[in-house]
CSV table of C-alpha atoms in Angstrom, one decimal:
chain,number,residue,atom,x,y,z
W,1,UNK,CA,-82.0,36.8,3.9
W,2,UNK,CA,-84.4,37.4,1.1
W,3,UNK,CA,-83.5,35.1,-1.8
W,4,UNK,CA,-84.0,38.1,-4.7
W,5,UNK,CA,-85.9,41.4,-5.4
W,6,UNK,CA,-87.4,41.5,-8.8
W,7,UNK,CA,-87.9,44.7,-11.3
W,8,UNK,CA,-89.3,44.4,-14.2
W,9,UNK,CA,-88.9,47.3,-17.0
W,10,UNK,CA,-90.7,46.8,-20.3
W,11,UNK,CA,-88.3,47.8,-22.7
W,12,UNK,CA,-90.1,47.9,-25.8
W,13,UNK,CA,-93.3,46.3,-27.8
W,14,UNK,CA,-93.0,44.9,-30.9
W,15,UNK,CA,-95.9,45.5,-32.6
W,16,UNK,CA,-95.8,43.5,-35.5
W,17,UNK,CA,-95.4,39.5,-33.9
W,18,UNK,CA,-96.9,40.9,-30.5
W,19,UNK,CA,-94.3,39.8,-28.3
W,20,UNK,CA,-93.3,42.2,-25.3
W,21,UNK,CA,-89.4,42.1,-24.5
W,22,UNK,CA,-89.0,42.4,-20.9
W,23,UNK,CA,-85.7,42.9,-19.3
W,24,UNK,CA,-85.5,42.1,-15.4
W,25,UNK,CA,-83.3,43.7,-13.1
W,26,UNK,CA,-82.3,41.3,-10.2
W,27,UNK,CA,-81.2,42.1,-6.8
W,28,UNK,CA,-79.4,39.1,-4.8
W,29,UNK,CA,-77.7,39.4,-1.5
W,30,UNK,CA,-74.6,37.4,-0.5
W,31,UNK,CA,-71.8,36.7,1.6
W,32,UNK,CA,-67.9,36.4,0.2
W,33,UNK,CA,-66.6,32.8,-0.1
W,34,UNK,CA,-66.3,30.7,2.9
W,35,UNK,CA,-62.5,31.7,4.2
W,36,UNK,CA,-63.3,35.5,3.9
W,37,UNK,CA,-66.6,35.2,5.6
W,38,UNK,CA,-65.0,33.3,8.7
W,39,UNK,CA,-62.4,36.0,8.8
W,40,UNK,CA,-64.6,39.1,8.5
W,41,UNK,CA,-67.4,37.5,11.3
W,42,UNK,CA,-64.9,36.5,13.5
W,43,UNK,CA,-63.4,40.4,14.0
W,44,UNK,CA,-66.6,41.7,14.0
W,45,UNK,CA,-67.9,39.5,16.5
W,46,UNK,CA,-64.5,39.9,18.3
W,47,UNK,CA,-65.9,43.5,18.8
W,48,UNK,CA,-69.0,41.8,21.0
W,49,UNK,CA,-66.6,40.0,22.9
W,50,UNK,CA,-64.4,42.9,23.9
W,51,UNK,CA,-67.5,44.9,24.6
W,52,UNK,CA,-69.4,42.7,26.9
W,53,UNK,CA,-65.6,41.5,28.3
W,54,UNK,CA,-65.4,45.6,28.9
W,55,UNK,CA,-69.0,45.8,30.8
W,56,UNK,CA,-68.1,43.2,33.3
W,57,UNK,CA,-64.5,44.7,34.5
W,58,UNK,CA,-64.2,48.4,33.9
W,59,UNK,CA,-65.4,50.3,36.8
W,60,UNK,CA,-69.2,51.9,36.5
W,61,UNK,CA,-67.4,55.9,35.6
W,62,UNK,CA,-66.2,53.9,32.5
W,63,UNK,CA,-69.1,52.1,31.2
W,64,UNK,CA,-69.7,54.1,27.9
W,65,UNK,CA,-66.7,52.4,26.3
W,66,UNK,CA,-68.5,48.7,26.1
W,67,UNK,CA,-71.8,50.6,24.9
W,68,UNK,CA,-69.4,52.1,22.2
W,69,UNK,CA,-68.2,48.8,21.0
W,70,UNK,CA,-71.8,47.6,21.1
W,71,UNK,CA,-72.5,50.2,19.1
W,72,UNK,CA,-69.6,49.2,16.4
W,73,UNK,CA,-70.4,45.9,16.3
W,74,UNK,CA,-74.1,46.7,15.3
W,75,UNK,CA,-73.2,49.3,12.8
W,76,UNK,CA,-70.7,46.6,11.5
W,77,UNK,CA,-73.0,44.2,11.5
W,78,UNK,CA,-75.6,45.7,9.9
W,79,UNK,CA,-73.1,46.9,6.9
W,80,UNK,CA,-71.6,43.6,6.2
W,81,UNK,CA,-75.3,42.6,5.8
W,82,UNK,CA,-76.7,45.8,3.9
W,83,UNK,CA,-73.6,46.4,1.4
W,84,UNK,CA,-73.3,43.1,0.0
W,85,UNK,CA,-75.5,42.4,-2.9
W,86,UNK,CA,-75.1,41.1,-6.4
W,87,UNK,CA,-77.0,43.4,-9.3
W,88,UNK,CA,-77.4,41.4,-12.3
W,89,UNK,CA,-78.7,43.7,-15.6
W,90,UNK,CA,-78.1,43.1,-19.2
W,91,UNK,CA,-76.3,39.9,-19.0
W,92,UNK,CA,-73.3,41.8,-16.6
W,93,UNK,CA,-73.1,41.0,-12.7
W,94,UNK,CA,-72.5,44.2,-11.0
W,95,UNK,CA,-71.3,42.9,-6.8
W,96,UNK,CA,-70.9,45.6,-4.9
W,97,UNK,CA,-68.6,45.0,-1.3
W,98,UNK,CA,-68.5,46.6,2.1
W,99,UNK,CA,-64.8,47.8,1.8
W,100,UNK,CA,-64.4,48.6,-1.6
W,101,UNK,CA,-66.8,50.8,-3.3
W,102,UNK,CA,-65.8,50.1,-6.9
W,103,UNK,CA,-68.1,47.7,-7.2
W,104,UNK,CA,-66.6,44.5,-10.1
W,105,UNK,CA,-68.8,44.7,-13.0
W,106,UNK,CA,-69.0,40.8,-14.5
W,107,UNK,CA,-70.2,39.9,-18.2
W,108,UNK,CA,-72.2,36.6,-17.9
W,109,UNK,CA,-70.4,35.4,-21.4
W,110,UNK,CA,-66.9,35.5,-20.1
W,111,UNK,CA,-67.6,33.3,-17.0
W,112,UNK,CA,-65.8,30.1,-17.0
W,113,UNK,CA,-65.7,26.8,-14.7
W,114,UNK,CA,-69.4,27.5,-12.9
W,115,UNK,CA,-69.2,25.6,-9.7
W,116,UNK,CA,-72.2,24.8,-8.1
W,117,UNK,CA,-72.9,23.6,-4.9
W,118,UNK,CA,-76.3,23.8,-2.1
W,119,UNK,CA,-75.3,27.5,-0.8
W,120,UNK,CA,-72.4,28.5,-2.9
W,121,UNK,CA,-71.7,30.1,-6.5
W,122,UNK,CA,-68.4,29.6,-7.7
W,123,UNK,CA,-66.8,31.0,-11.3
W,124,UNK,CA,-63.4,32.2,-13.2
W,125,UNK,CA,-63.8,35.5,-14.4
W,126,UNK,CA,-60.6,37.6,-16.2
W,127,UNK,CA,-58.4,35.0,-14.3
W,128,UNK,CA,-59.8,35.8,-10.6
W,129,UNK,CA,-62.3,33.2,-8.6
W,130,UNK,CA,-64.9,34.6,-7.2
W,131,UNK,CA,-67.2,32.7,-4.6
W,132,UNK,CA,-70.7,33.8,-3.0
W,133,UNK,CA,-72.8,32.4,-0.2
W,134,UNK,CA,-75.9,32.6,-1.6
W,135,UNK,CA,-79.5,31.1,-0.4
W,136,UNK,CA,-80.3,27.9,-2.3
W,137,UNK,CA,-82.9,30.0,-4.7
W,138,UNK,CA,-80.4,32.5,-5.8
W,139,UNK,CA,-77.9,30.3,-6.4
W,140,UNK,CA,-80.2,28.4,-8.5
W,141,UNK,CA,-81.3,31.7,-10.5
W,142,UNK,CA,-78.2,32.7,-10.8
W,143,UNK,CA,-76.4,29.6,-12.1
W,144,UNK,CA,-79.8,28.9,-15.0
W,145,UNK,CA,-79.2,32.6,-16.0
W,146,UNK,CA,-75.2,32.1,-16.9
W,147,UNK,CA,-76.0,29.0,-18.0
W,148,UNK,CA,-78.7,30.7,-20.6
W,149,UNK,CA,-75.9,33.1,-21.5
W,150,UNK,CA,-73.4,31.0,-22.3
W,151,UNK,CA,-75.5,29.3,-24.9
């Protein structure tokens, strides 16, 4: 899982004190809090099971049903993986979900109750929790940059 993808736009140049103003646009992938992650694996892998149950019973005239459900579970797979990231641009969070494609936009001054912990990024925002499976780096990043905001 690559820890982050970094973008960097020069916004402007002030001239006068010669300091450039760079604003970074970060790109972090993640997994939903621990409870929803179990969940969502377990009926995807469920999918694998079935299939490979389904290549060692049905008769050879029905084979293409276990490729099929091989096929799900990789396309599954590889959009619980590819669909989940976390967008972070002008001090708002932008996390974007495999299911529902209104993605939550996230202001960095209105998180409350950070919770940090080796692989997971907890917070309070408009009266939801929200948790994240992150790698250790991006969790890091993630919590110094609210933690830069909030000041």
């Amino acid at each position: 899982m690559a820890a982050s993808v970094y973008k960097v736009n020069i916004l402007s140049n002030l001239s006068k004190w010669g300091i450039l103003i760079i604003k970074q646009k970060r790109q972090f992938l993640y997994q939903p809090g621990p409870l929803s992650s179990v969940i969502l694996w377990s009926w995807t892998f469920s999918l694998l099971f079935l299939s490979l149950i389904l290549a060692l019973e049905l008769p050879t005239n029905l084979q293409w049903i276990p490729y099929v459900l091989g096929a799900l579970f990789l396309i599954f797979s590889w959009a619980q993986v590819h669909f989940r990231h976390i967008y972070l641009e002008n001090d708002t969070i932008r996390v974007s979900r495999v299911i529902n494609h209104r993605w939550v936009d996230i202001h960095l001054k209105d998180v409350q109750n950070v919770h940090v912990s080796k692989y997971r990024l907890g917070f309070v925002y408009g009266g939801k929790i929200y948790q994240f499976l992150l790698p250790v780096n991006s969790v890091i990043e993630l919590n110094n940059i609210i933690e830069e905001t909030q000041r």
